[in-house]
Coordinates of C-alpha atoms and ligand atoms in Angstrom, one line a residue:
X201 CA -68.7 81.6 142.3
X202 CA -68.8 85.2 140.4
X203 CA -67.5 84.6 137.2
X204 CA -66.7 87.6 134.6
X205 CA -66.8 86.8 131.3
X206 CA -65.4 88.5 128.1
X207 CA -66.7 88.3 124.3
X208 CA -65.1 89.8 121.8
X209 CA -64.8 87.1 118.8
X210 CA -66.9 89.3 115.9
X211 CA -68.5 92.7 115.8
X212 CA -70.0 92.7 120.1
X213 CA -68.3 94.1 122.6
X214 CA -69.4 91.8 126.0
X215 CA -69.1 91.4 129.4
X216 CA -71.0 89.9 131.8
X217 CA -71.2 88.8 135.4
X218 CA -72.9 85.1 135.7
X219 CA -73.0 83.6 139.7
X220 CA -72.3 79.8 139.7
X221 CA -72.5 79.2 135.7
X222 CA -76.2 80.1 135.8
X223 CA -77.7 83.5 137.7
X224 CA -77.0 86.2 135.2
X225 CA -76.2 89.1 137.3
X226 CA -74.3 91.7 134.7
X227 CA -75.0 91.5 130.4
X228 CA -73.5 94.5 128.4
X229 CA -73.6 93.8 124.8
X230 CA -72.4 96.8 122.9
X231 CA -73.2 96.4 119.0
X232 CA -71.2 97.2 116.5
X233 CA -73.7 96.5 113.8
X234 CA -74.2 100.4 113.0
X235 CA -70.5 100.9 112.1
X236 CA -70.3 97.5 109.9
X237 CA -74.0 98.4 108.2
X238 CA -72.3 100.8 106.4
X239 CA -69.6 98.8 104.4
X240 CA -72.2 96.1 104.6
X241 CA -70.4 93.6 106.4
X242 CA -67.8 93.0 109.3
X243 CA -65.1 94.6 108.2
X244 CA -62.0 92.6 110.7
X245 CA -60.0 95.9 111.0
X246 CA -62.9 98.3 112.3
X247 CA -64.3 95.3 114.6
X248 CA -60.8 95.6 116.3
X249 CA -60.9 99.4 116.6
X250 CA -63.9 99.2 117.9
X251 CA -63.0 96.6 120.5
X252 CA -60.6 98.7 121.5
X253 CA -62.1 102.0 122.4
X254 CA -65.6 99.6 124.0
X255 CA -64.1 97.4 125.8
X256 CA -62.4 99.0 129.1
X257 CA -66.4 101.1 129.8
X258 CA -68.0 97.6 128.8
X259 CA -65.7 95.8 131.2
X260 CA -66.5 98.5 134.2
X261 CA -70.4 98.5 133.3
X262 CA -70.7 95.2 134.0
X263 CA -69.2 95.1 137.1
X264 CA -71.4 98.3 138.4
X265 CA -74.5 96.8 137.2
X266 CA -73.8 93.3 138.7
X267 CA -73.5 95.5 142.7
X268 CA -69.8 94.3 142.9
X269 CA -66.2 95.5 142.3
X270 CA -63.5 93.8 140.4
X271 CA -61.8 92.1 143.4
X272 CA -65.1 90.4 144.5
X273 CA -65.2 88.2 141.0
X274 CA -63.9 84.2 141.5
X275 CA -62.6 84.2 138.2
X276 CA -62.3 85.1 134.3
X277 CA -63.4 83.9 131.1
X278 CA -62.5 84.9 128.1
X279 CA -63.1 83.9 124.5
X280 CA -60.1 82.7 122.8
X281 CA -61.7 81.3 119.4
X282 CA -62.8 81.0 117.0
X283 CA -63.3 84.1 115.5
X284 CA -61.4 87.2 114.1
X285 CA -58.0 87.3 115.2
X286 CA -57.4 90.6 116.0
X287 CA -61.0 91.2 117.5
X288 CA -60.0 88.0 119.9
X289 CA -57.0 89.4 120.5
X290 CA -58.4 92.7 122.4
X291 CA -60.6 90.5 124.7
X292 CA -58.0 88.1 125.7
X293 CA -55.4 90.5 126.1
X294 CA -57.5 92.8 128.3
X295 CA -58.7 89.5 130.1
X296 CA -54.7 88.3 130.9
X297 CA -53.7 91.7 132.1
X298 CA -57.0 92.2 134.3
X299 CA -56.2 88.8 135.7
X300 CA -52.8 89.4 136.4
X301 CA -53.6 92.7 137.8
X302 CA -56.1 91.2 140.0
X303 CA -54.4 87.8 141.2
X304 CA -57.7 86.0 139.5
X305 CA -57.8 82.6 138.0
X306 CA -57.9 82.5 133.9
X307 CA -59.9 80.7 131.5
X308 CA -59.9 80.3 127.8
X309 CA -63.3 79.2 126.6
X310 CA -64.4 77.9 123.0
X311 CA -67.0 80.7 121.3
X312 CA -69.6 77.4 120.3
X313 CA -69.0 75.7 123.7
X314 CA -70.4 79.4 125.0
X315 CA -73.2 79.1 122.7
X316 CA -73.7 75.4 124.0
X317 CA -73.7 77.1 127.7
X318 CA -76.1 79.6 127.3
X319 CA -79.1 77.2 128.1
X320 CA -77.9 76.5 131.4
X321 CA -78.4 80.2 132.0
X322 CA -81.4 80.9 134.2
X323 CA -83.7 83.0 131.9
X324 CA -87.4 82.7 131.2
X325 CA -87.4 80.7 127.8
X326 CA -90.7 81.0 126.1
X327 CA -90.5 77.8 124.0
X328 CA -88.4 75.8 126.3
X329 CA -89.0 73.1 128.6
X330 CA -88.5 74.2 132.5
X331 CA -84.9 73.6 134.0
X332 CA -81.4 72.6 132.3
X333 CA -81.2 69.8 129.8
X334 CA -79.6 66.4 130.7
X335 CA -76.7 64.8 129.1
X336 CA -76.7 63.7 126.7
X337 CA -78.3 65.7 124.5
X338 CA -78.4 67.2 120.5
X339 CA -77.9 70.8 120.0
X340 CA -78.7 72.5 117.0
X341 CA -75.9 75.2 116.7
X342 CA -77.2 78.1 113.8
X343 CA -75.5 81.3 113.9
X344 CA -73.7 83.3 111.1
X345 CA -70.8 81.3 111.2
X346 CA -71.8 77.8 111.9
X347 CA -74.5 75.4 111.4
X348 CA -74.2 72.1 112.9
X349 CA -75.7 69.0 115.0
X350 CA -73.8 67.8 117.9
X351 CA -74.0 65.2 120.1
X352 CA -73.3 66.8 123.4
X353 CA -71.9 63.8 126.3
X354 CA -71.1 66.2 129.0
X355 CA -69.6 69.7 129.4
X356 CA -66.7 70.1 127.0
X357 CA -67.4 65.9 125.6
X358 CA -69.0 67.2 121.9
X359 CA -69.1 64.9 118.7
X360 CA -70.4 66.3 115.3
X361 CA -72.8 64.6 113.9
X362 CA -73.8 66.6 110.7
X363 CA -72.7 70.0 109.3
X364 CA -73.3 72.7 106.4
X365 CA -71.3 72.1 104.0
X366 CA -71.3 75.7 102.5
X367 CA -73.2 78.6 103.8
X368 CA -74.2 78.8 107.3
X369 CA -77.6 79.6 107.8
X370 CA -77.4 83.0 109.3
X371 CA -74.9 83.6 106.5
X372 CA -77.9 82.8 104.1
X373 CA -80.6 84.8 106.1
X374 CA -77.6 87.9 105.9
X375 CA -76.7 87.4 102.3
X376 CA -80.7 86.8 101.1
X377 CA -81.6 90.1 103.4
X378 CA -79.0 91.7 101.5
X379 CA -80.4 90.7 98.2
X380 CA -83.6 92.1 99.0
X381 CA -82.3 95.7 100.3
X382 CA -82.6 94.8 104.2
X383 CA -79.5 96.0 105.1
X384 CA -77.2 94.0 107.0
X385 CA -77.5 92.2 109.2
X386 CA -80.9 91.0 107.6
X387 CA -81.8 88.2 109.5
X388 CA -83.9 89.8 112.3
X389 CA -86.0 91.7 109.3
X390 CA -86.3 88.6 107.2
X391 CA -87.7 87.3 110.3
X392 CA -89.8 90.0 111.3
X393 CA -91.2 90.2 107.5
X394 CA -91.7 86.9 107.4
X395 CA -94.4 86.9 110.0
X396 CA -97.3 88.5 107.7
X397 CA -95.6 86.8 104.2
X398 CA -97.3 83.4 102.7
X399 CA -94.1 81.2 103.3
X400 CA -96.0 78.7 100.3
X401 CA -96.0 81.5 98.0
X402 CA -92.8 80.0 96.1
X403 CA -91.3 76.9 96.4
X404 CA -87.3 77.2 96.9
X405 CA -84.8 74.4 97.0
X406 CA -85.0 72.4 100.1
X407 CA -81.4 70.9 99.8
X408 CA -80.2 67.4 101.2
X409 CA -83.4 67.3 102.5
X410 CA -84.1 63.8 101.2
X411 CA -80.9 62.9 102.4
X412 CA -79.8 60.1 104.8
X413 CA -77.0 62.2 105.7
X414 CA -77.3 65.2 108.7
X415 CA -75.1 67.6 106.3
X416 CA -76.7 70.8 105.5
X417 CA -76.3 73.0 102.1
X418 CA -77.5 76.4 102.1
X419 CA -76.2 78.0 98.7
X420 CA -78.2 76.6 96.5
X421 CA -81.2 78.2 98.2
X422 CA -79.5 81.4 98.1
X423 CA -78.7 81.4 94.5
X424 CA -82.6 80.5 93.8
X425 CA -84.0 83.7 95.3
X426 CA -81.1 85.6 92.9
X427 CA -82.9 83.4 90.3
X428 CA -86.5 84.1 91.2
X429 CA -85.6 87.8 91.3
X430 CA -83.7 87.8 87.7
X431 CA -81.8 90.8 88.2
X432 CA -85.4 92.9 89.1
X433 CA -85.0 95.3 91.9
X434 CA -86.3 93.4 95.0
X435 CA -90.4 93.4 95.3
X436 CA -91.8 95.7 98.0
X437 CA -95.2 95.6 100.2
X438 CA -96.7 91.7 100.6
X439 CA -94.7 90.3 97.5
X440 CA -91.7 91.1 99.7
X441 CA -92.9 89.9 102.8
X442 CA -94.0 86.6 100.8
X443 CA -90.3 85.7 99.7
X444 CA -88.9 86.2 102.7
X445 CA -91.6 84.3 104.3
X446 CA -91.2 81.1 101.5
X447 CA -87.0 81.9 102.0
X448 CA -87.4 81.3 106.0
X449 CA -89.5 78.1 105.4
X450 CA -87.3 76.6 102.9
X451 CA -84.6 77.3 105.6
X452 CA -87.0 76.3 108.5
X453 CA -87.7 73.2 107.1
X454 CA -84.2 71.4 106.7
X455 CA -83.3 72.7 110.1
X456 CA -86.4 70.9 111.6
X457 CA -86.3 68.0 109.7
X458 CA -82.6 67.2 110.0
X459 CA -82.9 67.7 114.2
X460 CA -85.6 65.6 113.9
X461 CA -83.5 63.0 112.3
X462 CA -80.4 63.4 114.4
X463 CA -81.9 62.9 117.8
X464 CA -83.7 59.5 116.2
X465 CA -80.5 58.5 114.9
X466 CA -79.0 59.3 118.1
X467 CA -81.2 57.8 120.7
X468 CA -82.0 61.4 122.2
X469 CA -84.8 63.1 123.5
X470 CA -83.5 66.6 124.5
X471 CA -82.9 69.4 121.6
X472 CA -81.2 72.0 122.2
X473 CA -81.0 75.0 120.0
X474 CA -78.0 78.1 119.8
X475 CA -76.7 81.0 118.3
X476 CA -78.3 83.8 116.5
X477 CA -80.6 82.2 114.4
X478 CA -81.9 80.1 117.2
X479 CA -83.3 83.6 117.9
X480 CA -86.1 83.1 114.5
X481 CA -89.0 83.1 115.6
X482 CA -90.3 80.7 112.8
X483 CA -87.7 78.1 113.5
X484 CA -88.6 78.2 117.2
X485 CA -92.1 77.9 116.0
X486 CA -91.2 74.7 113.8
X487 CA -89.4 73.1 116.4
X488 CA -92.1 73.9 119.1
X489 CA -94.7 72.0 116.9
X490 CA -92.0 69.2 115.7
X491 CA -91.0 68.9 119.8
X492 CA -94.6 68.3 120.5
X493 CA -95.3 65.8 117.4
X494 CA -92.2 63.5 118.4
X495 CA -92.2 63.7 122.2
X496 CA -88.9 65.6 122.4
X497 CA -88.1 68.3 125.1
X498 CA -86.7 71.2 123.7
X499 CA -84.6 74.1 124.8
X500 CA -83.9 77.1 123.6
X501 CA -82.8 80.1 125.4
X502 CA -84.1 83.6 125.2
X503 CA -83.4 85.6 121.8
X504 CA -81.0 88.1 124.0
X505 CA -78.6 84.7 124.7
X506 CA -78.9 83.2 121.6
X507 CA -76.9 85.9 120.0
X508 CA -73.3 86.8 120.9
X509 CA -73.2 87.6 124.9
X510 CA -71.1 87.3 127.3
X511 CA -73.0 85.8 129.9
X512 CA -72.9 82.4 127.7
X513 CA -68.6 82.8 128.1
X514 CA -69.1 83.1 131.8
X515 CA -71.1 80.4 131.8
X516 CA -68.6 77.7 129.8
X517 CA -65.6 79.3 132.0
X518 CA -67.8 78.8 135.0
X519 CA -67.7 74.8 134.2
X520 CA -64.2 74.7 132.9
X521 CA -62.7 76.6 136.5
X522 CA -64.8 74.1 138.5
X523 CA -63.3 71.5 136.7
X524 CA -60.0 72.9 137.7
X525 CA -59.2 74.6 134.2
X526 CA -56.4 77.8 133.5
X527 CA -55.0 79.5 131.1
X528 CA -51.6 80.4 131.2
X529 CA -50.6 83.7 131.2
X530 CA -49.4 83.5 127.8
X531 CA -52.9 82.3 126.4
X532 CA -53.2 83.2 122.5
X533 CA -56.0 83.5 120.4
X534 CA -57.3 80.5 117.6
X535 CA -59.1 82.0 114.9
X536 CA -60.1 78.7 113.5
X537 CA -60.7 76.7 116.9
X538 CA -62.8 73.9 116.4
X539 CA -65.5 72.6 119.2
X540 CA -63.7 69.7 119.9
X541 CA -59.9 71.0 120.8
X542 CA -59.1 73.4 123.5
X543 CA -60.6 74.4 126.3
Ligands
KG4_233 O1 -74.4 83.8 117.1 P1 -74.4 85.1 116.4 O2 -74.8 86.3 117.2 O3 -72.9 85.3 115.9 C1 -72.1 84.3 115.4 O4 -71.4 83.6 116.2 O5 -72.2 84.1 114.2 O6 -75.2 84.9 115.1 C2 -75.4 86.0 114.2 C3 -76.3 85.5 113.1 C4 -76.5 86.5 112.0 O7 -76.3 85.9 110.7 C5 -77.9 87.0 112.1 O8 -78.5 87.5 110.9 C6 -78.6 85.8 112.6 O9 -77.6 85.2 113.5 N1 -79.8 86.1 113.3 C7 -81.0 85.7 112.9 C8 -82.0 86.2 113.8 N2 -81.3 86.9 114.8 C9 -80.0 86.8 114.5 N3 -81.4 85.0 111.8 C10 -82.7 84.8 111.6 N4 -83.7 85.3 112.4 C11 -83.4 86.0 113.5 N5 -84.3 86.4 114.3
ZN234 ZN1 -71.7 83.3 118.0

C-alpha cells in the first residue's frame, strides 16, 4: 500500500511517499524557517503564502524521488489539524482536488496522531529499542506546540494522562534561545550549545517536579533565565554555553522524571518519545540512562521524524485507510483539533 501524505499544519511544506505505514520511500521537507527568522516567529499569513507557491513542486518531488507517478499511490493523507488554519487549509485543499482528480481514496489525519506514527516508521533510531513498540504504551509528545503524556491503547485509542499547563517545551527552548540572541527557532542551538555548557552551573526552577500530578509548567523557568540575566545583554563564549546547558537540564529533568512516573503509574514498560524536541540530544541522553535504570524500552525515532514530516501523516493515514477510514470530499480543516476527536 503506497500511501502519499501531506503536511502543511505550521511553517513545513511536506510530502512524502511511505509503503505499508512503515518503508519511507519519498521525504521532502521544505522549511520555511528562513522567511519566519526574520519577523522572529511564524507569522500565519506568510506560512500560507508560502504553502502556496511550495506545495504543487513539493508534491511532484516526492513522487519522483519515491520511482513512481501519481496514479501508482493507494491512497492520500492529509493533515487536517491542529494547526494554523489557513496553512491547513492549502494542504487539504490540494490533497481533495488531487484525490478527486485521481479517483484516490482520502484521509484526514490528526497532526499529534502523525507524531505518535512516526515510530512505526522504519528508520535507524540510535537510542531506540529494535522494531515497533507494543500497545499499550506511554508516549512523551514535546514539540513547540504541545507537551504531553499519553496513554496510547491502540492506533487512534489515546488517553491523556498529564499535560503543560502553560508553555510547551519547545515553546520555552524557542522563547529562552530568543532571550539569549539565538535566533529563532533556538532550540536546535540551545541544544547544540548545551553540549560543551556545565548544565550545574545555575540552578533554575524545576516546576511540579515534586508533584504527584503528571502536569508540566514551563513559564516559570522561562521567566527565571529573564531573572538571572536582569536586563544584561545575554553572556557570550562558555558563560553562554553554561545557561543554556543548566536551561536544558532544568527542562530535561521534569521531562524524565515525569515519564518515569507516568509509565509506573500506568503499568507500562514501553516509552515512546515525539515531536521536535524529542530531537534534543540531552533529553534523549536522560531518557537513554533513565530507560536503562528502570528496565524500560524506549523509542524514539530519528531527529529528521521527530520534527514536522510528512512521512509521519502517511504513516497515521496508512492505519486509518486500512481500517477502512475517508474523508469526504468536503473535509475542512480544525485548527484546534484535539488528539482524541477526529480521525
Ligand atoms: O514537532 P515540531 O517540528 O513542530 C510542532 O508541531 O510544534 O516541533 C518544533 C519544536 C520547536 O519549538 C523547536 O525549537 C523544537 O521543536 N526543537 C528542539 C530541537 N529540535 C527542534 N528543541 C530542543 N532541541 C532540539 N534539538
Ligand atoms: Zn508537530
Amino acid at each position: 500500500m503506497l500511501v502519499l501524505g501531506v503536511e502543511t499544519s505550521c511553517d513545513e511544506t511536506a510530502a512524502a511517499v511511505v509503503e505499508d505505514g512503515r518503508r519511507v520511500r519519498a521525504d521532502v521537507v521544505a522549511s520555511q524557517i528562513l522567511v519566519h527568522a526574520e519577523f522572529g516567529g511564524v507569522v500565519p499569513e506568510v506560512a500560507s503564502r508560502q504553502h502556496t507557491a511550495t506545495i504543487a513542486p513539493v508534491l511532484r518531488r516526492a513522487v519522483a524521488d519515491a520511482g513512481v507517478g501519481f496514479h501508482d499511490l493507494d491512497g492520500i493523507a492529509v493533515t487536517c489539524g491542529p494547526g494554523l488554519v489557513g496553512a491547513l487549509l492549502v494542504g487539504v485543499e490540494t490533497a481533495k482536488a488531487l484525490a478527486y482528480a485521481l479517483g484516490k481514496p482520502l484521509v484526514g489525519v490528526n497532526h499529534l496522531a502523525g507524531h505518535l506514527a512516526a515510530v512505526f516508521l522504519e528508520d535507524p533510531k540510535p537510542f531506540a529499542t529494535p522494531g515497533p513498540p507494543p500497545f499499550p504504551h506511554l508516549a512523551l509528545l514535546v514539540s513547540g506546540g504541545h507537551t504531553a503524556l499519553i496513554r496510547v491503547d491502540a492506533p487512534g485509542k489515546t488517553r491523556l494522562v498529564g499535560s503543560t499547563r502553560d508553555d510547551a517545551a519547545g515553546e520555552a527552548f524557542d522563547k529562552v534561545g530568543k532571550m539569549l540572541g539565538l535566533g529563532y527557532p533556538g532550540g536546535v542551538v540551545v541544544d547544540k550549545l548545551s553540549a560543551t555548557g556545565d548544565p550545574s552551573a545555575h540552578a533554575l526552577p524545576r516546576a511540579l517536579a515534586g508533584r504527584d500530578d503528571l502536569d508540566f509548567s514551563f513559564s516559570g523557568l522561562k521567566t527565571a533565565v529573564r531573572e538571572l540575566l536582569g536586563g544584561a545583554p545575554p553572556p557570550e563564549g562558555q558563560a553562554l554555553n553554561d545557561l543554556c546547558a543548566s536551561f536544558q537540564a532544568a527542562v530535561v529533568d521534569v521531562l524524565v522524571r515525569k515519564s518515569r512516573r507516568a509509565l509506573v503509574r500506568e503499568g507500562l514498560s514501553d516509552l515512546i518519545v515525539c515531536g521536535g524536541v524529542a530531537a534534543n540530544r540531552g533529553l534523549r541522553a536522560g531518557l537513554a540512562a533513565a530507560a536503562a535504570e528502570d528496565g524500560f524500552r524506549l523509542y524514539i525515532p530519528s531527529p529528521k521524524r521527530c520534527t514536522d514530516n510528512a512521512s509521519m501523516i502517511a504513516a497515521a493515514g496508512t492505519q486509518l485507510l486500512e481500517r477502512g477510514v475517508r474523508a469526504p470530499i468536503d473535509l475542512g480543516v480544525d485548527p484546534g483539533l484535539p488528539l482524541n476527536v477526529g480521525p
